[in-house]
CSV table of C-alpha atoms and ligand atoms in Angstrom, one decimal:
chain,number,residue,atom,x,y,z
A,1,MET,CA,71.4,133.9,84.1
A,2,PRO,CA,73.1,130.7,82.9
A,3,GLN,CA,75.2,129.0,85.5
A,4,THR,CA,78.3,129.0,83.3
A,5,GLN,CA,78.5,132.7,84.0
A,6,TYR,CA,79.8,131.7,87.4
A,7,GLU,CA,83.3,130.4,88.1
A,8,PRO,CA,84.7,128.6,91.1
A,9,VAL,CA,87.9,129.5,93.1
A,10,ILE,CA,89.4,127.0,95.3
A,11,GLY,CA,92.3,127.0,97.9
A,12,LEU,CA,93.5,123.9,99.8
A,13,GLU,CA,95.0,123.5,103.2
A,14,ILE,CA,96.8,120.2,103.4
A,15,HIS,CA,98.0,118.7,106.6
A,16,ALA,CA,100.8,116.1,106.4
A,17,GLN,CA,102.1,114.2,109.4
A,18,LEU,CA,105.8,114.2,109.3
A,19,LEU,CA,107.6,110.8,109.4
A,20,THR,CA,109.6,111.5,112.5
A,21,ARG,CA,110.0,109.0,115.2
A,22,SER,CA,109.2,111.3,118.0
A,23,LYS,CA,106.9,114.3,118.5
A,24,LEU,CA,107.4,117.9,117.6
A,25,PHE,CA,108.4,119.1,121.1
A,26,CYS,CA,109.2,116.0,123.2
A,27,GLY,CA,110.4,112.4,122.8
A,28,ASP,CA,107.1,110.5,122.7
A,29,SER,CA,106.6,108.0,120.0
A,30,THR,CA,104.6,109.1,116.9
A,31,GLU,CA,103.6,105.6,116.0
A,32,PHE,CA,100.1,105.2,114.7
A,33,GLY,CA,97.6,103.3,116.9
A,34,GLY,CA,98.7,101.8,120.2
A,35,GLU,CA,96.6,101.6,123.4
A,36,PRO,CA,95.1,105.0,124.0
A,37,ASN,CA,97.2,107.4,126.0
A,38,THR,CA,100.3,105.4,125.9
A,39,HIS,CA,102.4,107.6,123.7
A,40,ILE,CA,102.3,110.5,126.0
A,41,SER,CA,104.3,112.3,128.6
A,42,VAL,CA,104.2,115.3,130.9
A,43,VAL,CA,105.1,117.7,128.1
A,44,ASN,CA,102.1,116.5,126.1
A,45,LEU,CA,99.8,116.6,129.1
A,46,ALA,CA,100.9,120.2,129.7
A,47,TYR,CA,102.1,119.7,133.2
A,48,PRO,CA,103.2,123.0,134.7
A,49,GLY,CA,106.9,123.6,134.5
A,50,THR,CA,107.4,121.5,131.4
A,51,LEU,CA,109.1,123.1,128.3
A,52,PRO,CA,109.0,122.2,124.6
A,53,VAL,CA,112.1,121.3,122.8
A,54,LEU,CA,112.1,121.5,119.0
A,55,ASN,CA,112.6,118.2,117.0
A,56,LYS,CA,115.2,119.1,114.4
A,57,GLU,CA,114.3,116.3,112.1
A,58,ALA,CA,110.8,117.8,111.7
A,59,VAL,CA,112.4,121.1,110.6
A,60,HIS,CA,114.6,119.1,108.2
A,61,LEU,CA,111.6,117.3,106.6
A,62,ALA,CA,109.7,120.6,106.2
A,63,VAL,CA,112.7,122.2,104.5
A,64,LYS,CA,113.1,119.2,102.2
A,65,LEU,CA,109.5,119.4,101.2
A,66,GLY,CA,109.7,123.2,100.7
A,67,LEU,CA,112.8,123.0,98.6
A,68,SER,CA,111.1,120.3,96.4
A,69,LEU,CA,108.2,122.6,95.8
A,70,GLY,CA,110.3,125.6,95.1
A,71,CYS,CA,109.6,127.5,98.2
A,72,THR,CA,111.7,130.2,99.9
A,73,ILE,CA,113.1,128.8,103.1
A,74,ASN,CA,113.0,131.4,105.8
A,75,SER,CA,116.3,131.7,107.7
A,76,THR,CA,114.3,132.7,110.8
A,77,SER,CA,110.8,131.5,111.5
A,78,ILE,CA,108.7,131.7,114.7
A,79,PHE,CA,106.5,129.5,116.6
A,80,ASP,CA,103.2,131.0,117.8
A,81,ARG,CA,100.5,130.0,120.2
A,82,LYS,CA,97.1,129.5,118.6
A,83,ASN,CA,94.8,129.7,121.5
A,84,TYR,CA,91.5,127.8,121.8
A,85,PHE,CA,89.8,125.5,124.2
A,86,TYR,CA,89.1,122.0,123.3
A,87,PRO,CA,89.3,118.8,125.4
A,88,ASP,CA,91.8,117.1,123.1
A,89,LEU,CA,94.3,120.1,123.5
A,90,PRO,CA,95.6,120.0,127.1
A,91,LYS,CA,97.7,123.2,126.9
A,92,GLY,CA,94.8,125.3,125.7
A,93,TYR,CA,96.7,126.3,122.7
A,94,GLN,CA,98.3,124.7,119.7
A,95,ILE,CA,101.9,125.5,118.8
A,96,SER,CA,101.9,126.6,115.2
A,97,GLN,CA,103.6,129.1,112.9
A,98,ASN,CA,101.6,132.2,112.0
A,99,ALA,CA,103.5,135.4,111.2
A,100,ILE,CA,106.6,133.7,109.8
A,101,PRO,CA,106.4,130.1,108.5
A,102,VAL,CA,109.4,127.9,107.7
A,103,CYS,CA,108.7,128.1,104.0
A,104,SER,CA,107.0,130.8,101.8
A,105,GLY,CA,105.8,130.7,98.3
A,106,GLY,CA,106.5,127.7,96.0
A,107,ALA,CA,104.1,125.7,93.9
A,108,ILE,CA,102.5,122.3,93.3
A,109,PRO,CA,103.1,121.2,89.7
A,110,ILE,CA,100.0,119.5,88.3
A,111,VAL,CA,99.2,118.3,84.8
A,112,VAL,CA,96.0,119.9,83.3
A,113,ASP,CA,95.1,119.0,79.7
A,114,GLY,CA,98.6,117.8,79.0
A,115,GLU,CA,100.2,121.1,80.3
A,116,VAL,CA,102.0,121.6,83.5
A,117,LYS,CA,100.2,124.2,85.7
A,118,GLN,CA,101.9,125.5,88.9
A,119,VAL,CA,99.4,125.8,91.7
A,120,ARG,CA,101.0,128.6,93.7
A,121,LEU,CA,101.5,128.1,97.5
A,122,ASN,CA,101.1,130.7,100.1
A,123,ARG,CA,103.3,128.9,102.6
A,124,ILE,CA,104.3,125.6,104.3
A,125,HIS,CA,104.3,125.9,108.2
A,126,LEU,CA,105.1,123.6,111.1
A,127,GLU,CA,102.7,122.9,113.8
A,128,GLU,CA,101.7,120.2,116.3
A,129,ASP,CA,98.7,117.9,116.0
A,130,ALA,CA,95.9,117.7,118.6
A,131,GLY,CA,94.7,114.5,120.3
A,132,LYS,CA,91.5,112.7,119.3
A,133,SER,CA,88.1,113.0,120.9
A,134,ILE,CA,86.0,109.8,120.6
A,135,HIS,CA,82.3,110.8,120.9
A,136,ASP,CA,80.6,108.0,118.9
A,137,ASP,CA,80.8,104.9,121.1
A,138,GLY,CA,77.2,105.1,122.2
A,139,ASN,CA,78.3,106.5,125.6
A,140,ASP,CA,77.0,109.7,127.1
A,141,TYR,CA,80.6,110.8,127.7
A,142,THR,CA,83.5,111.6,125.4
A,143,MET,CA,86.8,109.8,125.6
A,144,ILE,CA,90.1,111.5,124.8
A,145,ASP,CA,93.2,109.7,123.3
A,146,LEU,CA,96.3,112.0,123.4
A,147,ASN,CA,98.6,109.6,121.5
A,148,ARG,CA,98.4,111.9,118.5
A,149,ALA,CA,98.8,115.1,120.5
A,150,GLY,CA,102.1,116.8,119.6
A,151,THR,CA,102.8,114.8,116.4
A,152,PRO,CA,104.6,117.1,113.9
A,153,LEU,CA,102.6,118.3,111.0
A,154,VAL,CA,103.3,120.5,108.0
A,155,GLU,CA,100.4,122.6,106.7
A,156,ILE,CA,100.6,123.3,103.0
A,157,VAL,CA,98.5,126.3,102.1
A,158,THR,CA,97.7,127.1,98.5
A,159,GLU,CA,96.7,130.4,97.1
A,160,PRO,CA,93.1,130.7,95.9
A,161,VAL,CA,94.2,129.7,92.3
A,162,ILE,CA,92.6,126.3,91.7
A,163,THR,CA,89.7,126.6,89.2
A,164,SER,CA,88.0,123.1,89.4
A,165,ALA,CA,87.3,120.1,91.4
A,166,ASP,CA,89.6,118.0,89.1
A,167,GLU,CA,92.4,120.4,89.6
A,168,ALA,CA,92.0,120.2,93.3
A,169,TYR,CA,92.0,116.4,93.0
A,170,GLU,CA,95.3,116.5,91.0
A,171,CYS,CA,96.9,118.8,93.5
A,172,LEU,CA,96.2,116.6,96.4
A,173,ALA,CA,97.2,113.5,94.5
A,174,MET,CA,100.5,115.2,93.5
A,175,VAL,CA,101.2,116.3,97.1
A,176,ARG,CA,100.6,112.7,98.3
A,177,LYS,CA,102.9,111.4,95.5
A,178,ILE,CA,105.6,113.9,96.4
A,179,VAL,CA,105.5,113.6,100.2
A,180,ARG,CA,105.6,109.8,99.9
A,181,TYR,CA,108.5,109.9,97.5
A,182,LEU,CA,110.5,112.2,99.6
A,183,GLY,CA,109.8,110.1,102.8
A,184,VAL,CA,108.3,113.2,104.4
A,185,CYS,CA,104.9,111.7,105.1
A,186,ASP,CA,103.3,108.2,104.6
A,187,GLY,CA,100.4,109.9,102.7
A,188,ASN,CA,97.9,107.6,104.3
A,189,MET,CA,94.6,109.5,104.2
A,190,GLU,CA,92.5,106.8,105.9
A,191,GLU,CA,94.7,106.9,108.9
A,192,GLY,CA,94.7,110.7,108.8
A,193,SER,CA,98.4,111.2,108.2
A,194,LEU,CA,97.4,113.3,105.2
A,195,ARG,CA,94.3,115.6,105.6
A,196,CYS,CA,92.8,118.3,103.4
A,197,ASP,CA,90.4,121.2,104.0
A,198,ALA,CA,88.9,122.7,100.8
A,199,ASN,CA,88.1,126.4,100.6
A,200,ILE,CA,85.6,127.2,97.9
A,201,SER,CA,84.0,130.3,96.5
A,202,VAL,CA,82.1,131.2,93.4
A,203,ARG,CA,82.0,134.5,91.6
A,204,LYS,CA,80.7,136.0,88.4
A,205,ARG,CA,83.1,135.3,85.5
A,206,GLY,CA,85.2,138.3,84.8
A,207,GLU,CA,84.9,139.5,88.4
A,208,THR,CA,88.4,140.0,90.0
A,209,LYS,CA,87.2,140.2,93.6
A,210,LEU,CA,87.0,136.8,95.3
A,211,GLY,CA,83.5,135.6,96.4
A,212,THR,CA,82.7,134.6,100.0
A,213,LYS,CA,84.2,131.2,100.8
A,214,VAL,CA,83.1,128.2,102.6
A,215,GLU,CA,85.6,125.8,104.1
A,216,VAL,CA,84.8,122.0,103.9
A,217,LYS,CA,86.5,119.8,106.5
A,218,ASN,CA,86.6,116.0,107.0
A,219,LEU,CA,87.8,115.0,103.6
A,220,ASN,CA,89.5,111.6,104.1
A,221,SER,CA,90.3,110.6,100.5
A,222,VAL,CA,91.4,112.3,97.3
A,223,ARG,CA,88.2,111.2,95.7
A,224,ASN,CA,86.1,112.8,98.4
A,225,VAL,CA,87.9,116.1,98.0
A,226,ARG,CA,86.7,116.1,94.4
A,227,ARG,CA,83.2,115.1,95.4
A,228,ALA,CA,82.9,117.7,98.1
A,229,ILE,CA,84.1,120.5,95.9
A,230,THR,CA,81.8,119.5,93.0
A,231,PHE,CA,78.9,119.5,95.5
A,232,GLU,CA,79.9,122.9,96.9
A,233,ILE,CA,80.4,124.5,93.5
A,234,ASP,CA,76.9,123.4,92.5
A,235,ARG,CA,75.4,124.6,95.8
A,236,LEU,CA,77.2,128.0,95.7
A,237,THR,CA,76.4,128.6,92.1
A,238,GLY,CA,72.7,127.7,92.8
A,239,LEU,CA,72.7,130.3,95.5
A,240,LEU,CA,74.2,133.0,93.5
A,241,SER,CA,72.2,132.4,90.3
A,242,THR,CA,69.0,132.7,92.3
A,243,GLY,CA,70.1,136.0,93.9
A,244,GLN,CA,70.8,134.5,97.4
A,245,GLU,CA,73.7,135.4,99.6
A,246,VAL,CA,76.6,133.0,100.4
A,247,ARG,CA,77.4,132.9,104.2
A,248,GLN,CA,81.0,132.3,105.2
A,249,GLN,CA,80.8,128.9,106.8
A,250,THR,CA,82.8,125.9,107.9
A,251,ARG,CA,81.0,122.8,106.5
A,252,ASN,CA,81.2,119.1,107.0
A,253,PHE,CA,81.4,116.5,104.3
A,254,ASP,CA,79.3,113.3,104.6
A,255,ALA,CA,80.9,110.7,102.4
A,256,ASP,CA,77.8,108.4,102.5
A,257,THR,CA,75.6,111.0,100.9
A,258,GLY,CA,78.1,113.1,99.1
A,259,THR,CA,76.8,116.3,100.6
A,260,THR,CA,77.9,118.9,103.0
A,261,SER,CA,76.2,120.6,105.9
A,262,ALA,CA,77.0,123.7,108.0
A,263,LEU,CA,79.2,123.3,111.1
A,264,ARG,CA,79.5,126.9,112.1
A,265,THR,CA,79.3,130.4,110.5
A,266,LYS,CA,81.8,133.2,110.5
A,267,GLU,CA,80.3,134.9,113.6
A,268,GLU,CA,80.9,131.8,115.6
A,269,ALA,CA,84.6,131.5,114.4
A,270,ASN,CA,87.4,131.6,116.9
A,271,ASP,CA,89.7,134.4,117.5
A,272,TYR,CA,92.9,132.6,118.2
A,273,ARG,CA,94.9,135.5,119.6
A,274,TYR,CA,98.2,134.4,118.1
A,275,PHE,CA,101.3,135.5,119.8
A,276,PRO,CA,105.0,134.2,119.7
A,277,ASP,CA,105.5,131.3,122.0
A,278,PRO,CA,107.8,132.6,124.8
A,279,ASP,CA,109.0,129.1,125.4
A,280,LEU,CA,110.5,128.6,122.0
A,281,PRO,CA,113.3,130.6,120.5
A,282,PRO,CA,113.1,131.5,116.7
A,283,VAL,CA,114.0,128.6,114.4
A,284,LEU,CA,117.2,129.5,112.6
A,285,ILE,CA,118.1,127.7,109.4
A,286,SER,CA,121.6,128.3,108.0
A,287,LYS,CA,122.5,128.6,104.3
A,288,GLU,CA,124.7,125.6,104.8
A,289,GLU,CA,121.8,123.5,106.1
A,290,ILE,CA,119.6,124.5,103.2
A,291,SER,CA,122.2,123.8,100.6
A,292,SER,CA,123.1,120.4,102.1
A,293,ILE,CA,119.3,119.4,102.0
A,294,HIS,CA,119.1,120.8,98.5
A,295,ASN,CA,122.0,118.7,97.4
A,296,SER,CA,120.5,115.5,98.7
A,297,LEU,CA,117.3,115.9,96.8
A,298,LYS,CA,116.4,113.4,94.1
A,299,PRO,CA,114.3,114.6,91.0
A,300,LEU,CA,110.6,114.5,91.8
A,301,PRO,CA,108.3,111.8,90.3
A,302,HIS,CA,106.7,114.1,87.7
A,303,GLU,CA,110.2,115.1,86.5
A,304,ILE,CA,111.2,111.4,86.3
A,305,GLU,CA,108.0,110.7,84.4
A,306,LYS,CA,108.8,113.3,81.8
A,307,ARG,CA,112.3,112.0,81.4
A,308,MET,CA,111.0,108.4,81.0
A,309,ILE,CA,108.8,109.4,78.1
A,310,SER,CA,111.2,111.7,76.3
A,311,GLU,CA,114.5,110.0,76.9
A,312,PHE,CA,113.6,106.3,77.4
A,313,HIS,CA,110.4,106.3,75.1
A,314,VAL,CA,108.3,104.6,77.8
A,315,PRO,CA,104.6,105.0,76.9
A,316,GLY,CA,102.9,107.8,78.9
A,317,GLU,CA,100.5,105.5,80.7
A,318,ALA,CA,103.3,103.1,81.8
A,319,ALA,CA,105.4,106.0,83.0
A,320,SER,CA,102.6,107.4,85.0
A,321,ILE,CA,101.9,104.1,86.7
A,322,ILE,CA,105.6,103.6,87.6
A,323,CYS,CA,105.9,107.2,89.0
A,324,ASP,CA,102.9,106.6,91.3
A,325,ASP,CA,105.0,104.2,93.3
A,326,THR,CA,108.3,105.0,94.9
A,327,PHE,CA,109.5,101.4,94.8
A,328,LEU,CA,108.9,101.1,91.1
A,329,ILE,CA,110.6,104.4,90.4
A,330,ASP,CA,113.7,103.1,92.2
A,331,LEU,CA,113.5,99.8,90.3
A,332,PHE,CA,113.4,101.7,87.0
A,333,ASN,CA,116.2,104.1,87.9
A,334,ASP,CA,118.4,101.2,89.0
A,335,GLY,CA,117.2,98.9,86.2
A,336,ILE,CA,118.3,101.3,83.4
A,337,GLN,CA,121.8,101.0,84.7
A,338,ILE,CA,121.8,97.4,83.9
A,339,THR,CA,119.6,97.0,80.8
A,340,LYS,CA,119.1,99.1,77.7
A,341,ASN,CA,115.7,97.5,77.1
A,342,TYR,CA,113.8,100.4,78.8
A,343,GLN,CA,110.4,99.7,77.4
A,344,ALA,CA,110.4,96.0,78.3
A,345,LEU,CA,111.7,97.0,81.8
A,346,ALA,CA,108.7,99.3,82.1
A,347,ASN,CA,106.3,96.5,81.0
A,348,TRP,CA,107.7,94.3,83.6
A,349,LEU,CA,107.3,96.9,86.3
A,350,ILE,CA,103.7,97.8,85.5
A,351,GLY,CA,102.6,94.2,85.0
A,352,PRO,CA,104.1,91.2,86.9
A,353,VAL,CA,106.2,93.2,89.3
A,354,LYS,CA,103.3,95.5,90.4
A,355,SER,CA,101.0,92.6,90.9
A,356,HIS,CA,103.7,90.7,92.9
A,357,LEU,CA,104.2,93.8,95.1
A,358,ASN,CA,100.4,94.1,95.6
A,359,GLU,CA,100.5,90.7,97.0
A,360,ALA,CA,103.8,90.4,98.8
A,361,GLY,CA,104.4,94.0,99.8
A,362,THR,CA,107.3,96.2,98.9
A,363,ASN,CA,109.4,94.7,101.7
A,364,ASP,CA,109.8,91.5,99.7
A,365,GLY,CA,113.5,91.8,99.2
A,366,ARG,CA,113.5,89.2,96.4
A,367,ILE,CA,112.6,91.8,93.9
A,368,THR,CA,115.9,93.3,92.7
A,369,PRO,CA,116.7,95.6,89.7
A,370,GLY,CA,119.1,92.9,88.5
A,371,LYS,CA,116.4,90.2,88.2
A,372,ILE,CA,113.9,92.5,86.5
A,373,ALA,CA,116.5,93.7,84.0
A,374,SER,CA,117.4,90.1,83.2
A,375,LEU,CA,113.7,89.5,82.5
A,376,ALA,CA,113.5,92.6,80.3
A,377,ASP,CA,116.5,91.4,78.3
A,378,LEU,CA,114.9,87.9,77.9
A,379,THR,CA,111.6,89.2,76.5
A,380,SER,CA,112.6,92.2,74.6
A,381,GLY,CA,114.5,90.2,72.0
A,382,GLY,CA,111.7,87.7,71.7
A,383,THR,CA,113.9,84.9,73.4
A,384,VAL,CA,110.8,84.0,75.4
A,385,ALA,CA,107.2,85.3,74.9
A,386,PHE,CA,106.3,87.9,77.6
A,387,ALA,CA,103.2,85.9,78.8
A,388,VAL,CA,105.2,82.8,79.1
A,389,ALA,CA,108.0,84.5,80.9
A,390,ALA,CA,105.5,86.2,83.3
A,391,ALA,CA,103.7,83.0,84.2
A,392,ARG,CA,106.6,80.5,84.4
A,393,ILE,CA,110.0,82.4,84.6
A,394,PHE,CA,109.1,85.3,86.9
A,395,PRO,CA,108.1,83.1,89.8
A,396,GLU,CA,111.2,80.9,89.4
A,397,VAL,CA,113.6,83.9,89.2
A,398,MET,CA,111.9,85.3,92.4
A,399,GLU,CA,112.2,82.0,94.1
A,400,THR,CA,115.7,80.8,93.1
A,401,GLY,CA,117.4,84.1,92.3
A,402,GLU,CA,118.7,82.6,89.1
A,403,ASP,CA,119.1,84.8,86.1
A,404,ALA,CA,116.1,84.8,83.7
A,405,LEU,CA,117.9,83.3,80.8
A,406,THR,CA,119.2,80.4,82.9
A,407,VAL,CA,115.7,79.6,84.0
A,408,ALA,CA,114.4,79.8,80.5
A,409,LYS,CA,117.0,77.3,79.3
A,410,ARG,CA,116.4,75.0,82.3
A,411,LEU,CA,112.6,75.0,81.7
A,412,ASN,CA,113.1,74.7,78.0
A,413,LEU,CA,111.1,77.8,77.2
A,414,ILE,CA,113.3,79.5,74.7
A,415,GLN,CA,111.5,80.6,71.6
A,416,THR,CA,112.6,79.2,68.3
A,417,ASP,CA,112.5,80.7,64.8
A,418,ASP,CA,114.0,77.5,63.3
A,419,SER,CA,111.8,77.0,60.3
A,420,ASP,CA,112.0,73.2,60.5
A,421,VAL,CA,110.6,73.2,64.0
A,422,LEU,CA,108.1,75.9,63.2
A,423,ASN,CA,106.9,74.1,60.1
A,424,GLU,CA,106.1,71.0,62.1
A,425,TRP,CA,103.7,73.0,64.3
A,426,ILE,CA,102.3,74.9,61.4
A,427,GLU,CA,101.6,71.8,59.4
A,428,ALA,CA,99.8,70.1,62.2
A,429,VAL,CA,97.6,73.2,62.7
A,430,ILE,CA,96.8,73.7,59.0
A,431,ASN,CA,96.0,70.0,58.5
A,432,SER,CA,93.6,70.1,61.5
A,433,MET,CA,91.5,73.0,60.0
A,434,PRO,CA,90.8,72.3,56.3
A,435,GLU,CA,87.6,74.4,56.2
A,436,LYS,CA,89.4,77.4,57.6
A,437,VAL,CA,92.1,77.0,55.0
A,438,ASN,CA,89.5,77.0,52.3
A,439,GLU,CA,87.8,80.1,53.7
A,440,TYR,CA,91.3,81.8,53.8
A,441,ARG,CA,92.0,80.9,50.2
A,442,LYS,CA,88.5,82.3,49.2
A,443,GLY,CA,89.7,85.7,50.6
A,444,LYS,CA,89.2,85.7,54.4
A,445,LYS,CA,92.8,86.8,54.9
A,446,ASN,CA,92.4,87.8,58.6
A,447,LEU,CA,92.2,84.1,59.4
A,448,VAL,CA,96.0,84.3,59.7
A,449,GLY,CA,95.5,85.4,63.2
A,450,LEU,CA,93.5,82.3,64.0
A,451,PHE,CA,96.2,80.0,62.6
A,452,ALA,CA,98.9,81.9,64.4
A,453,GLY,CA,97.1,81.7,67.7
A,454,GLU,CA,96.8,77.9,67.3
A,455,VAL,CA,100.5,77.6,66.5
A,456,LYS,CA,101.3,79.6,69.6
A,457,LYS,CA,99.2,77.4,71.7
A,458,LEU,CA,100.6,74.2,70.2
A,459,SER,CA,104.1,75.4,70.7
A,460,LYS,CA,103.3,76.4,74.3
A,461,GLY,CA,104.5,79.9,73.4
A,462,LYS,CA,107.8,78.7,72.1
A,463,ALA,CA,107.2,79.7,68.5
A,464,ASP,CA,108.7,82.9,67.5
A,465,MET,CA,105.5,84.6,66.2
A,466,LYS,CA,107.1,86.9,63.7
A,467,ALA,CA,108.8,84.0,61.9
A,468,ALA,CA,105.8,81.8,62.3
A,469,ILE,CA,103.3,84.2,60.8
A,470,SER,CA,105.5,84.7,57.7
A,471,LEU,CA,105.7,80.9,57.3
A,472,ILE,CA,102.0,80.5,57.8
A,473,THR,CA,101.2,83.1,55.1
A,474,GLU,CA,103.7,81.5,52.8
A,475,LYS,CA,102.0,78.1,53.2
A,476,LEU,CA,98.5,79.3,52.9
A,477,ASN,CA,99.2,81.3,49.7
A,478,LYS,CA,100.7,78.3,48.0
B,501,ADP,P1,91.4,132.2,106.8
B,501,ADP,O1,91.9,133.5,107.3
B,501,ADP,O2,89.9,132.1,106.8
B,501,ADP,O3,92.1,131.1,107.3
B,501,ADP,P2,93.2,132.3,104.5
B,501,ADP,O4,93.4,133.6,103.8
B,501,ADP,O5,94.2,132.0,105.6
B,501,ADP,O6,91.8,132.3,105.2
B,501,ADP,O7,93.1,131.2,103.5
B,501,ADP,C1,93.0,129.8,103.8
B,501,ADP,C2,92.7,129.1,102.6
B,501,ADP,O8,91.6,129.5,101.9
B,501,ADP,C3,93.8,129.3,101.5
B,501,ADP,O9,94.1,128.0,100.9
B,501,ADP,C4,93.3,130.3,100.6
B,501,ADP,O10,93.8,130.0,99.3
B,501,ADP,C5,91.9,129.9,100.6
B,501,ADP,N1,91.0,131.1,100.2
B,501,ADP,C6,91.0,132.3,100.8
B,501,ADP,N2,90.0,133.0,100.3
B,501,ADP,C7,89.4,132.3,99.4
B,501,ADP,C8,88.2,132.5,98.6
B,501,ADP,N3,87.6,133.7,98.6
B,501,ADP,N4,87.8,131.5,97.8
B,501,ADP,C9,88.5,130.3,97.8
B,501,ADP,N5,89.5,130.1,98.5
B,501,ADP,C10,89.9,131.0,99.4
B,502,MG,MG1,94.3,131.0,107.5
């Protein structure tokens, strides 16, 4: 039977570390790194007699994310104990939400073939992170670092509605974009602040029942999510199309080889014996709290992207680059209050500004919407050529804080369409290339571009090219 008779079904479980300063149930710092076992306290170490106290900010961030994704916010949610034994879990259980999560439903909006597809969510729940076991230092013992234990996480669980590795990739990329934009999570997959497990099954096309799934862990980049899923779809389809059975398994992804291997099968799975944590009262969220968070929400990047294209006529590719970066989005939103040259503004953002930020970092306070708007005004009317402005004016504006036009005047870079001035340059160029002029007159009309380029060079970018080209053509056709 051809393999196309099978179709994949995918569901993602995405863990995002919330950007709170302290942990979910105590005051320890959540800062990444630090000497091992320095961001810990008696609560984290599960000393007898200690009690958890819920971090309100974590709930606030989870609600903010939930509202942005169209979830229902549950006015009462419950913390449960998820019991299992592991050395990096001192309490012997993880505090999570099982029966009633903070958010239910909702969807991740992704773009598939130019259409928005809503990837439905099952839930978003709060839970604490575990510590870290360090096995691979060549020692015959394992070391434990509990700095991360108790860090607040949200787990975003999709329904099994994703139908390809590419869609899964888009989902995770969109979640990363949104959590960063909202300031809910830093989205850093290398440091593990954003983690994803992929559940994959394959079934015969037309079948309504889901196939047996495997869960792939240890996916530390958006790209690896796509690689792992692609590998699993092939493997599972291979099994089914040769009449073999799929066993429900947890599998590990190896980024070096792009393959997965079995970690454990269903029979070895834990029974977590969830029950409500008696140390924690139900989490109550009032209508007023929800509406005040709702009112503080800004439009999401993909909504801004849509508006940039439809309302401000920014090309799609530029809009997408800007909307990938919170700082660029803010510069655009503030910039359009100052200039009407929206497309030039976008060009500045995706070109010189983005390169500058890559080098200097977004905390370089010298980049302001006012400066970028003044550059957009300068180049959009052809006062100065974009390349010249990017190379010479942009650094000066950053350095001195002067307005772009002032710098252009000071450096004598204003373009001219004065025909006397232009003709001087044009004549010099034409006189220096008699053979090319002959070729042109014999019919090689596209040589205009060559002359124009030379005029541009000779004028050091100061020639207004539209005026120059029309004068060049006029002269050559004489
Ligand atoms: P479990 O009980 O094994 O944790 P859940 O029902 O809680 O499974 O689902 C966990 C994740 O796996 C969700 O993202 C869900 O969409 C996905 N999932 C569940 N069943 C399947 C399946 N048969 N194929 C693909 N994904 C699935
Ligand atoms: Mg589950």
